[in-house]
Amino acid sequence: SSVAQAKKAIAETSGIPISRQKLIAGIEELLDPQILKAVPAFQGPDEVALSLIKIGGGGGRSDDAIRTAVELWEAYVHPRANDMFTVPSSLREVLVQVAKGMDMDDDPILGPDNKCVHWHGDVHNMKAIIKMVKPGDQEESEVYVNRMLAFVFATDRTFEALARLPKEAFKMTCNDQLCVHLAHIACDV
């Protein structure tokens, strides 16, 4: 089995063209000559995340679709987010960034629990991020998308459990750190 064979199989089953796929091991793109070097990493004591990400254009939301998604999500915003984002347009700007960072048909809030929502926006160390000025701050900073989604949409009970975890991107139950589906956030370390 090679990366090329895996990409071909994925193209046939998912419809994602090979030219728009990247196979990622840890934080590095996995190329065909590297496949044999990577195999021991999956057998050793250290875990290596393996992700297939879709790259390139297409599939994004139009301005109207972004507006529609944001309006839909705003009905599910937890009051704690409205308390923090005292200017409603600030929260809306965050939700617009989130909507722009995924395919048209993906929904990290209301989408089916069994489907990953792959992030196509900014990434830092293979983790989905957005750039924003946090309320009370003067300068822009990077914020992990899954942490922001949990803050904005999670129930009190879930958010309290997540708030006790280290201040880094949450681990995802699907083992894909570029998935931003709210239902895939792991509530443990």
mmCIF file with all atom_site columns, C-alpha atoms in Angstrom, residues 13-189:
data_model
loop_
_atom_site.group_PDB
_atom_site.id
_atom_site.type_symbol
_atom_site.label_atom_id
_atom_site.label_alt_id
_atom_site.label_comp_id
_atom_site.label_asym_id
_atom_site.label_entity_id
_atom_site.label_seq_id
_atom_site.pdbx_PDB_ins_code
_atom_site.Cartn_x
_atom_site.Cartn_y
_atom_site.Cartn_z
_atom_site.occupancy
_atom_site.B_iso_or_equiv
_atom_site.pdbx_formal_charge
_atom_site.auth_seq_id
_atom_site.auth_comp_id
_atom_site.auth_asym_id
_atom_site.auth_atom_id
_atom_site.pdbx_PDB_model_num
ATOM 1   C CA . THR A 1 13  ? -15.060 6.821  -2.609 1.00 0.00 ? 13  THR A CA 1
ATOM 2   C CA . SER A 1 14  ? -15.234 10.471 -1.544 1.00 0.00 ? 14  SER A CA 1
ATOM 3   C CA . GLY A 1 15  ? -15.015 12.351 -4.803 1.00 0.00 ? 15  GLY A CA 1
ATOM 4   C CA . ILE A 1 16  ? -12.082 14.430 -3.516 1.00 0.00 ? 16  ILE A CA 1
ATOM 5   C CA . PRO A 1 17  ? -9.663  14.636 -6.467 1.00 0.00 ? 17  PRO A CA 1
ATOM 6   C CA . ILE A 1 18  ? -6.119  13.403 -5.789 1.00 0.00 ? 18  ILE A CA 1
ATOM 7   C CA . SER A 1 19  ? -4.810  16.879 -6.623 1.00 0.00 ? 19  SER A CA 1
ATOM 8   C CA . ARG A 1 20  ? -6.777  18.244 -3.647 1.00 0.00 ? 20  ARG A CA 1
ATOM 9   C CA . GLN A 1 21  ? -5.573  15.712 -1.049 1.00 0.00 ? 21  GLN A CA 1
ATOM 10  C CA . LYS A 1 22  ? -2.681  15.793 1.409  1.00 0.00 ? 22  LYS A CA 1
ATOM 11  C CA . LEU A 1 23  ? -1.804  12.920 3.715  1.00 0.00 ? 23  LEU A CA 1
ATOM 12  C CA . ILE A 1 24  ? -0.368  14.293 6.944  1.00 0.00 ? 24  ILE A CA 1
ATOM 13  C CA . ALA A 1 25  ? 1.642   12.304 9.524  1.00 0.00 ? 25  ALA A CA 1
ATOM 14  C CA . GLY A 1 26  ? 2.075   14.344 12.684 1.00 0.00 ? 26  GLY A CA 1
ATOM 15  C CA . ILE A 1 27  ? 2.697   17.787 11.237 1.00 0.00 ? 27  ILE A CA 1
ATOM 16  C CA . GLU A 1 28  ? 4.479   16.714 8.040  1.00 0.00 ? 28  GLU A CA 1
ATOM 17  C CA . GLU A 1 29  ? 3.013   15.909 4.637  1.00 0.00 ? 29  GLU A CA 1
ATOM 18  C CA . LEU A 1 30  ? 3.537   12.238 3.874  1.00 0.00 ? 30  LEU A CA 1
ATOM 19  C CA . LEU A 1 31  ? 4.893   11.605 0.382  1.00 0.00 ? 31  LEU A CA 1
ATOM 20  C CA . ASP A 1 32  ? 5.253   8.210  -1.339 1.00 0.00 ? 32  ASP A CA 1
ATOM 21  C CA . PRO A 1 33  ? 9.009   7.772  -0.624 1.00 0.00 ? 33  PRO A CA 1
ATOM 22  C CA . GLN A 1 34  ? 8.329   8.518  3.058  1.00 0.00 ? 34  GLN A CA 1
ATOM 23  C CA . ILE A 1 35  ? 5.693   5.822  3.596  1.00 0.00 ? 35  ILE A CA 1
ATOM 24  C CA . LEU A 1 36  ? 8.177   3.192  4.808  1.00 0.00 ? 36  LEU A CA 1
ATOM 25  C CA . LYS A 1 37  ? 9.767   5.669  7.220  1.00 0.00 ? 37  LYS A CA 1
ATOM 26  C CA . ALA A 1 38  ? 6.358   6.511  8.679  1.00 0.00 ? 38  ALA A CA 1
ATOM 27  C CA . VAL A 1 39  ? 5.215   2.948  9.373  1.00 0.00 ? 39  VAL A CA 1
ATOM 28  C CA . PRO A 1 40  ? 7.434   2.514  12.486 1.00 0.00 ? 40  PRO A CA 1
ATOM 29  C CA . ALA A 1 41  ? 5.953   5.699  13.956 1.00 0.00 ? 41  ALA A CA 1
ATOM 30  C CA . PHE A 1 42  ? 2.544   4.016  14.002 1.00 0.00 ? 42  PHE A CA 1
ATOM 31  C CA . GLN A 1 43  ? 3.955   0.927  15.691 1.00 0.00 ? 43  GLN A CA 1
ATOM 32  C CA . GLY A 1 44  ? 6.085   2.611  18.349 1.00 0.00 ? 44  GLY A CA 1
ATOM 33  C CA . PRO A 1 45  ? 5.230   4.096  21.749 1.00 0.00 ? 45  PRO A CA 1
ATOM 34  C CA . ASP A 1 46  ? 4.681   7.612  20.371 1.00 0.00 ? 46  ASP A CA 1
ATOM 35  C CA . GLU A 1 47  ? 1.368   8.316  18.731 1.00 0.00 ? 47  GLU A CA 1
ATOM 36  C CA . VAL A 1 48  ? 1.455   10.016 15.347 1.00 0.00 ? 48  VAL A CA 1
ATOM 37  C CA . ALA A 1 49  ? -1.739  11.597 14.111 1.00 0.00 ? 49  ALA A CA 1
ATOM 38  C CA . LEU A 1 50  ? -2.546  10.663 10.531 1.00 0.00 ? 50  LEU A CA 1
ATOM 39  C CA . SER A 1 51  ? -4.898  12.973 8.680  1.00 0.00 ? 51  SER A CA 1
ATOM 40  C CA . LEU A 1 52  ? -6.094  13.299 5.141  1.00 0.00 ? 52  LEU A CA 1
ATOM 41  C CA . ILE A 1 53  ? -6.950  16.868 4.369  1.00 0.00 ? 53  ILE A CA 1
ATOM 42  C CA . LYS A 1 54  ? -8.600  18.392 1.331  1.00 0.00 ? 54  LYS A CA 1
ATOM 43  C CA . ILE A 1 55  ? -6.689  21.314 -0.101 1.00 0.00 ? 55  ILE A CA 1
ATOM 44  C CA . GLY A 1 56  ? -7.282  23.877 -2.772 1.00 0.00 ? 56  GLY A CA 1
ATOM 45  C CA . GLY A 1 57  ? -10.288 25.775 -3.961 1.00 0.00 ? 57  GLY A CA 1
ATOM 46  C CA . GLY A 1 58  ? -13.873 24.838 -4.399 1.00 0.00 ? 58  GLY A CA 1
ATOM 47  C CA . GLY A 1 59  ? -16.508 23.816 -1.932 1.00 0.00 ? 59  GLY A CA 1
ATOM 48  C CA . GLY A 1 60  ? -16.394 27.061 0.049  1.00 0.00 ? 60  GLY A CA 1
ATOM 49  C CA . ARG A 1 61  ? -19.452 29.052 1.010  1.00 0.00 ? 61  ARG A CA 1
ATOM 50  C CA . SER A 1 62  ? -20.753 32.031 -0.929 1.00 0.00 ? 62  SER A CA 1
ATOM 51  C CA . ASP A 1 63  ? -21.350 35.274 0.973  1.00 0.00 ? 63  ASP A CA 1
ATOM 52  C CA . ASP A 1 64  ? -25.066 34.423 1.139  1.00 0.00 ? 64  ASP A CA 1
ATOM 53  C CA . ALA A 1 65  ? -24.340 30.918 2.448  1.00 0.00 ? 65  ALA A CA 1
ATOM 54  C CA . ILE A 1 66  ? -21.976 32.346 5.087  1.00 0.00 ? 66  ILE A CA 1
ATOM 55  C CA . ARG A 1 67  ? -24.661 34.796 6.214  1.00 0.00 ? 67  ARG A CA 1
ATOM 56  C CA . THR A 1 68  ? -27.246 31.990 6.367  1.00 0.00 ? 68  THR A CA 1
ATOM 57  C CA . ALA A 1 69  ? -24.954 29.692 8.400  1.00 0.00 ? 69  ALA A CA 1
ATOM 58  C CA . VAL A 1 70  ? -24.075 32.467 10.858 1.00 0.00 ? 70  VAL A CA 1
ATOM 59  C CA . GLU A 1 71  ? -27.731 33.420 11.335 1.00 0.00 ? 71  GLU A CA 1
ATOM 60  C CA . LEU A 1 72  ? -28.604 29.784 11.984 1.00 0.00 ? 72  LEU A CA 1
ATOM 61  C CA . TRP A 1 73  ? -25.757 29.330 14.494 1.00 0.00 ? 73  TRP A CA 1
ATOM 62  C CA . GLU A 1 74  ? -26.587 32.560 16.335 1.00 0.00 ? 74  GLU A CA 1
ATOM 63  C CA . ALA A 1 75  ? -29.771 30.930 17.619 1.00 0.00 ? 75  ALA A CA 1
ATOM 64  C CA . TYR A 1 76  ? -27.609 28.356 19.463 1.00 0.00 ? 76  TYR A CA 1
ATOM 65  C CA . VAL A 1 77  ? -25.038 30.720 21.019 1.00 0.00 ? 77  VAL A CA 1
ATOM 66  C CA . HIS A 1 78  ? -24.661 30.166 24.766 1.00 0.00 ? 78  HIS A CA 1
ATOM 67  C CA . PRO A 1 79  ? -25.340 33.259 26.947 1.00 0.00 ? 79  PRO A CA 1
ATOM 68  C CA . ARG A 1 80  ? -21.720 33.179 28.247 1.00 0.00 ? 80  ARG A CA 1
ATOM 69  C CA . ALA A 1 81  ? -20.543 34.058 24.708 1.00 0.00 ? 81  ALA A CA 1
ATOM 70  C CA . ASN A 1 82  ? -22.949 36.999 24.504 1.00 0.00 ? 82  ASN A CA 1
ATOM 71  C CA . ASP A 1 83  ? -21.646 38.141 27.907 1.00 0.00 ? 83  ASP A CA 1
ATOM 72  C CA . MET A 1 84  ? -18.049 38.077 26.647 1.00 0.00 ? 84  MET A CA 1
ATOM 73  C CA . PHE A 1 85  ? -18.695 39.494 23.175 1.00 0.00 ? 85  PHE A CA 1
ATOM 74  C CA . THR A 1 86  ? -20.526 42.613 24.321 1.00 0.00 ? 86  THR A CA 1
ATOM 75  C CA . VAL A 1 87  ? -20.534 43.939 20.754 1.00 0.00 ? 87  VAL A CA 1
ATOM 76  C CA . PRO A 1 88  ? -22.679 41.470 18.743 1.00 0.00 ? 88  PRO A CA 1
ATOM 77  C CA . SER A 1 89  ? -20.732 42.167 15.543 1.00 0.00 ? 89  SER A CA 1
ATOM 78  C CA . SER A 1 90  ? -17.560 40.831 17.208 1.00 0.00 ? 90  SER A CA 1
ATOM 79  C CA . LEU A 1 91  ? -19.090 37.394 17.765 1.00 0.00 ? 91  LEU A CA 1
ATOM 80  C CA . ARG A 1 92  ? -20.607 37.498 14.281 1.00 0.00 ? 92  ARG A CA 1
ATOM 81  C CA . GLU A 1 93  ? -17.110 38.152 12.826 1.00 0.00 ? 93  GLU A CA 1
ATOM 82  C CA . VAL A 1 94  ? -15.808 35.050 14.623 1.00 0.00 ? 94  VAL A CA 1
ATOM 83  C CA . LEU A 1 95  ? -18.678 32.945 13.287 1.00 0.00 ? 95  LEU A CA 1
ATOM 84  C CA . VAL A 1 96  ? -18.038 34.280 9.772  1.00 0.00 ? 96  VAL A CA 1
ATOM 85  C CA . GLN A 1 97  ? -14.398 33.150 10.020 1.00 0.00 ? 97  GLN A CA 1
ATOM 86  C CA . VAL A 1 98  ? -15.581 29.713 11.142 1.00 0.00 ? 98  VAL A CA 1
ATOM 87  C CA . ALA A 1 99  ? -18.067 29.468 8.259  1.00 0.00 ? 99  ALA A CA 1
ATOM 88  C CA . LYS A 1 100 ? -15.359 30.454 5.759  1.00 0.00 ? 100 LYS A CA 1
ATOM 89  C CA . GLY A 1 101 ? -13.014 27.766 7.074  1.00 0.00 ? 101 GLY A CA 1
ATOM 90  C CA . MET A 1 102 ? -15.061 24.747 5.983  1.00 0.00 ? 102 MET A CA 1
ATOM 91  C CA . ASP A 1 103 ? -16.897 23.306 3.025  1.00 0.00 ? 103 ASP A CA 1
ATOM 92  C CA . MET A 1 104 ? -20.353 24.549 2.094  1.00 0.00 ? 104 MET A CA 1
ATOM 93  C CA . ASP A 1 105 ? -22.092 21.380 3.255  1.00 0.00 ? 105 ASP A CA 1
ATOM 94  C CA . ASP A 1 106 ? -20.289 21.097 6.601  1.00 0.00 ? 106 ASP A CA 1
ATOM 95  C CA . ASP A 1 107 ? -21.725 22.274 9.913  1.00 0.00 ? 107 ASP A CA 1
ATOM 96  C CA . PRO A 1 108 ? -19.649 21.979 13.109 1.00 0.00 ? 108 PRO A CA 1
ATOM 97  C CA . ILE A 1 109 ? -22.634 22.798 15.324 1.00 0.00 ? 109 ILE A CA 1
ATOM 98  C CA . LEU A 1 110 ? -25.689 21.105 13.831 1.00 0.00 ? 110 LEU A CA 1
ATOM 99  C CA . GLY A 1 111 ? -24.128 18.637 11.378 1.00 0.00 ? 111 GLY A CA 1
ATOM 100 C CA . PRO A 1 112 ? -24.416 14.863 11.816 1.00 0.00 ? 112 PRO A CA 1
ATOM 101 C CA . ASP A 1 113 ? -22.318 13.535 14.701 1.00 0.00 ? 113 ASP A CA 1
ATOM 102 C CA . ASN A 1 114 ? -20.813 10.772 12.554 1.00 0.00 ? 114 ASN A CA 1
ATOM 103 C CA . LYS A 1 115 ? -19.286 13.184 9.999  1.00 0.00 ? 115 LYS A CA 1
ATOM 104 C CA . CYS A 1 116 ? -16.057 15.092 10.518 1.00 0.00 ? 116 CYS A CA 1
ATOM 105 C CA . VAL A 1 117 ? -16.012 18.776 9.649  1.00 0.00 ? 117 VAL A CA 1
ATOM 106 C CA . HIS A 1 118 ? -12.597 19.358 8.098  1.00 0.00 ? 118 HIS A CA 1
ATOM 107 C CA . TRP A 1 119 ? -10.993 22.742 8.565  1.00 0.00 ? 119 TRP A CA 1
ATOM 108 C CA . HIS A 1 120 ? -9.609  24.543 5.502  1.00 0.00 ? 120 HIS A CA 1
ATOM 109 C CA . GLY A 1 121 ? -8.753  27.820 7.192  1.00 0.00 ? 121 GLY A CA 1
ATOM 110 C CA . ASP A 1 122 ? -5.618  28.855 9.058  1.00 0.00 ? 122 ASP A CA 1
ATOM 111 C CA . VAL A 1 123 ? -3.609  26.114 10.759 1.00 0.00 ? 123 VAL A CA 1
ATOM 112 C CA . HIS A 1 124 ? -0.870  26.224 13.401 1.00 0.00 ? 124 HIS A CA 1
ATOM 113 C CA . ASN A 1 125 ? 0.987   22.978 14.222 1.00 0.00 ? 125 ASN A CA 1
ATOM 114 C CA . MET A 1 126 ? -1.720  21.045 12.360 1.00 0.00 ? 126 MET A CA 1
ATOM 115 C CA . LYS A 1 127 ? -4.473  22.497 14.550 1.00 0.00 ? 127 LYS A CA 1
ATOM 116 C CA . ALA A 1 128 ? -7.309  24.694 13.281 1.00 0.00 ? 128 ALA A CA 1
ATOM 117 C CA . ILE A 1 129 ? -7.052  28.347 14.298 1.00 0.00 ? 129 ILE A CA 1
ATOM 118 C CA . ILE A 1 130 ? -8.713  31.666 13.690 1.00 0.00 ? 130 ILE A CA 1
ATOM 119 C CA . LYS A 1 131 ? -7.134  35.061 14.242 1.00 0.00 ? 131 LYS A CA 1
ATOM 120 C CA . MET A 1 132 ? -9.094  37.521 16.302 1.00 0.00 ? 132 MET A CA 1
ATOM 121 C CA . VAL A 1 133 ? -8.827  40.327 18.810 1.00 0.00 ? 133 VAL A CA 1
ATOM 122 C CA . LYS A 1 134 ? -10.224 38.893 22.033 1.00 0.00 ? 134 LYS A CA 1
ATOM 123 C CA . PRO A 1 135 ? -12.605 41.118 23.986 1.00 0.00 ? 135 PRO A CA 1
ATOM 124 C CA . GLY A 1 136 ? -10.515 43.341 26.258 1.00 0.00 ? 136 GLY A CA 1
ATOM 125 C CA . ASP A 1 137 ? -7.324  42.827 24.196 1.00 0.00 ? 137 ASP A CA 1
ATOM 126 C CA . GLN A 1 138 ? -5.751  45.297 21.806 1.00 0.00 ? 138 GLN A CA 1
ATOM 127 C CA . GLU A 1 139 ? -3.803  42.887 19.613 1.00 0.00 ? 139 GLU A CA 1
ATOM 128 C CA . GLU A 1 140 ? -4.857  40.020 17.385 1.00 0.00 ? 140 GLU A CA 1
ATOM 129 C CA . SER A 1 141 ? -4.062  36.516 18.584 1.00 0.00 ? 141 SER A CA 1
ATOM 130 C CA . GLU A 1 142 ? -4.488  32.958 17.359 1.00 0.00 ? 142 GLU A CA 1
ATOM 131 C CA . VAL A 1 143 ? -7.364  31.025 18.895 1.00 0.00 ? 143 VAL A CA 1
ATOM 132 C CA . TYR A 1 144 ? -8.004  27.302 18.469 1.00 0.00 ? 144 TYR A CA 1
ATOM 133 C CA . VAL A 1 145 ? -11.261 26.831 16.580 1.00 0.00 ? 145 VAL A CA 1
ATOM 134 C CA . ASN A 1 146 ? -12.445 23.900 18.691 1.00 0.00 ? 146 ASN A CA 1
ATOM 135 C CA . ARG A 1 147 ? -11.887 25.866 21.922 1.00 0.00 ? 147 ARG A CA 1
ATOM 136 C CA . MET A 1 148 ? -13.808 28.848 20.535 1.00 0.00 ? 148 MET A CA 1
ATOM 137 C CA . LEU A 1 149 ? -16.685 26.643 19.358 1.00 0.00 ? 149 LEU A CA 1
ATOM 138 C CA . ALA A 1 150 ? -16.871 24.983 22.782 1.00 0.00 ? 150 ALA A CA 1
ATOM 139 C CA . PHE A 1 151 ? -16.921 28.373 24.501 1.00 0.00 ? 151 PHE A CA 1
ATOM 140 C CA . VAL A 1 152 ? -19.615 29.734 22.204 1.00 0.00 ? 152 VAL A CA 1
ATOM 141 C CA . PHE A 1 153 ? -21.896 26.678 21.937 1.00 0.00 ? 153 PHE A CA 1
ATOM 142 C CA . ALA A 1 154 ? -21.235 23.999 24.599 1.00 0.00 ? 154 ALA A CA 1
ATOM 143 C CA . THR A 1 155 ? -23.571 23.416 27.520 1.00 0.00 ? 155 THR A CA 1
ATOM 144 C CA . ASP A 1 156 ? -22.447 24.608 30.955 1.00 0.00 ? 156 ASP A CA 1
ATOM 145 C CA . ARG A 1 157 ? -21.671 21.058 32.086 1.00 0.00 ? 157 ARG A CA 1
ATOM 146 C CA . THR A 1 158 ? -19.566 20.263 29.024 1.00 0.00 ? 158 THR A CA 1
ATOM 147 C CA . PHE A 1 159 ? -17.812 23.627 29.047 1.00 0.00 ? 159 PHE A CA 1
ATOM 148 C CA . GLU A 1 160 ? -16.915 23.288 32.740 1.00 0.00 ? 160 GLU A CA 1
ATOM 149 C CA . ALA A 1 161 ? -15.299 19.896 32.029 1.00 0.00 ? 161 ALA A CA 1
ATOM 150 C CA . LEU A 1 162 ? -13.415 21.285 29.024 1.00 0.00 ? 162 LEU A CA 1
ATOM 151 C CA . ALA A 1 163 ? -12.271 24.380 30.939 1.00 0.00 ? 163 ALA A CA 1
ATOM 152 C CA . ARG A 1 164 ? -10.294 22.107 33.301 1.00 0.00 ? 164 ARG A CA 1
ATOM 153 C CA . LEU A 1 165 ? -8.203  20.769 30.393 1.00 0.00 ? 165 LEU A CA 1
ATOM 154 C CA . PRO A 1 166 ? -4.851  22.297 29.339 1.00 0.00 ? 166 PRO A CA 1
ATOM 155 C CA . LYS A 1 167 ? -5.112  25.582 27.416 1.00 0.00 ? 167 LYS A CA 1
ATOM 156 C CA . GLU A 1 168 ? -4.376  24.075 24.016 1.00 0.00 ? 168 GLU A CA 1
ATOM 157 C CA . ALA A 1 169 ? -6.468  22.709 21.172 1.00 0.00 ? 169 ALA A CA 1
ATOM 158 C CA . PHE A 1 170 ? -8.834  20.036 22.441 1.00 0.00 ? 170 PHE A CA 1
ATOM 159 C CA . LYS A 1 171 ? -8.206  16.473 21.350 1.00 0.00 ? 171 LYS A CA 1
ATOM 160 C CA . MET A 1 172 ? -10.811 15.150 18.961 1.00 0.00 ? 172 MET A CA 1
ATOM 161 C CA . THR A 1 173 ? -12.532 11.788 19.436 1.00 0.00 ? 173 THR A CA 1
ATOM 162 C CA . CYS A 1 174 ? -12.144 11.143 15.690 1.00 0.00 ? 174 CYS A CA 1
ATOM 163 C CA . ASN A 1 175 ? -8.350  11.588 16.101 1.00 0.00 ? 175 ASN A CA 1
ATOM 164 C CA . ASP A 1 176 ? -8.329  14.261 13.403 1.00 0.00 ? 176 ASP A CA 1
ATOM 165 C CA . GLN A 1 177 ? -7.036  17.548 14.816 1.00 0.00 ? 177 GLN A CA 1
ATOM 166 C CA . LEU A 1 178 ? -8.260  19.354 11.701 1.00 0.00 ? 178 LEU A CA 1
ATOM 167 C CA . CYS A 1 179 ? -11.832 18.291 12.405 1.00 0.00 ? 179 CYS A CA 1
ATOM 168 C CA . VAL A 1 180 ? -13.761 21.090 14.131 1.00 0.00 ? 180 VAL A CA 1
ATOM 169 C CA . HIS A 1 181 ? -17.067 19.305 14.777 1.00 0.00 ? 181 HIS A CA 1
ATOM 170 C CA . LEU A 1 182 ? -18.304 20.298 18.227 1.00 0.00 ? 182 LEU A CA 1
ATOM 171 C CA . ALA A 1 183 ? -19.558 16.734 18.843 1.00 0.00 ? 183 ALA A CA 1
ATOM 172 C CA . HIS A 1 184 ? -16.050 15.317 18.239 1.00 0.00 ? 184 HIS A CA 1
ATOM 173 C CA . ILE A 1 185 ? -14.331 17.260 21.041 1.00 0.00 ? 185 ILE A CA 1
ATOM 174 C CA . ALA A 1 186 ? -12.950 14.874 23.666 1.00 0.00 ? 186 ALA A CA 1
ATOM 175 C CA . CYS A 1 187 ? -13.851 15.896 27.211 1.00 0.00 ? 187 CYS A CA 1
ATOM 176 C CA . ASP A 1 188 ? -10.734 14.231 28.641 1.00 0.00 ? 188 ASP A CA 1
ATOM 177 C CA . VAL A 1 189 ? -6.995  14.628 28.166 1.00 0.00 ? 189 VAL A CA 1
#
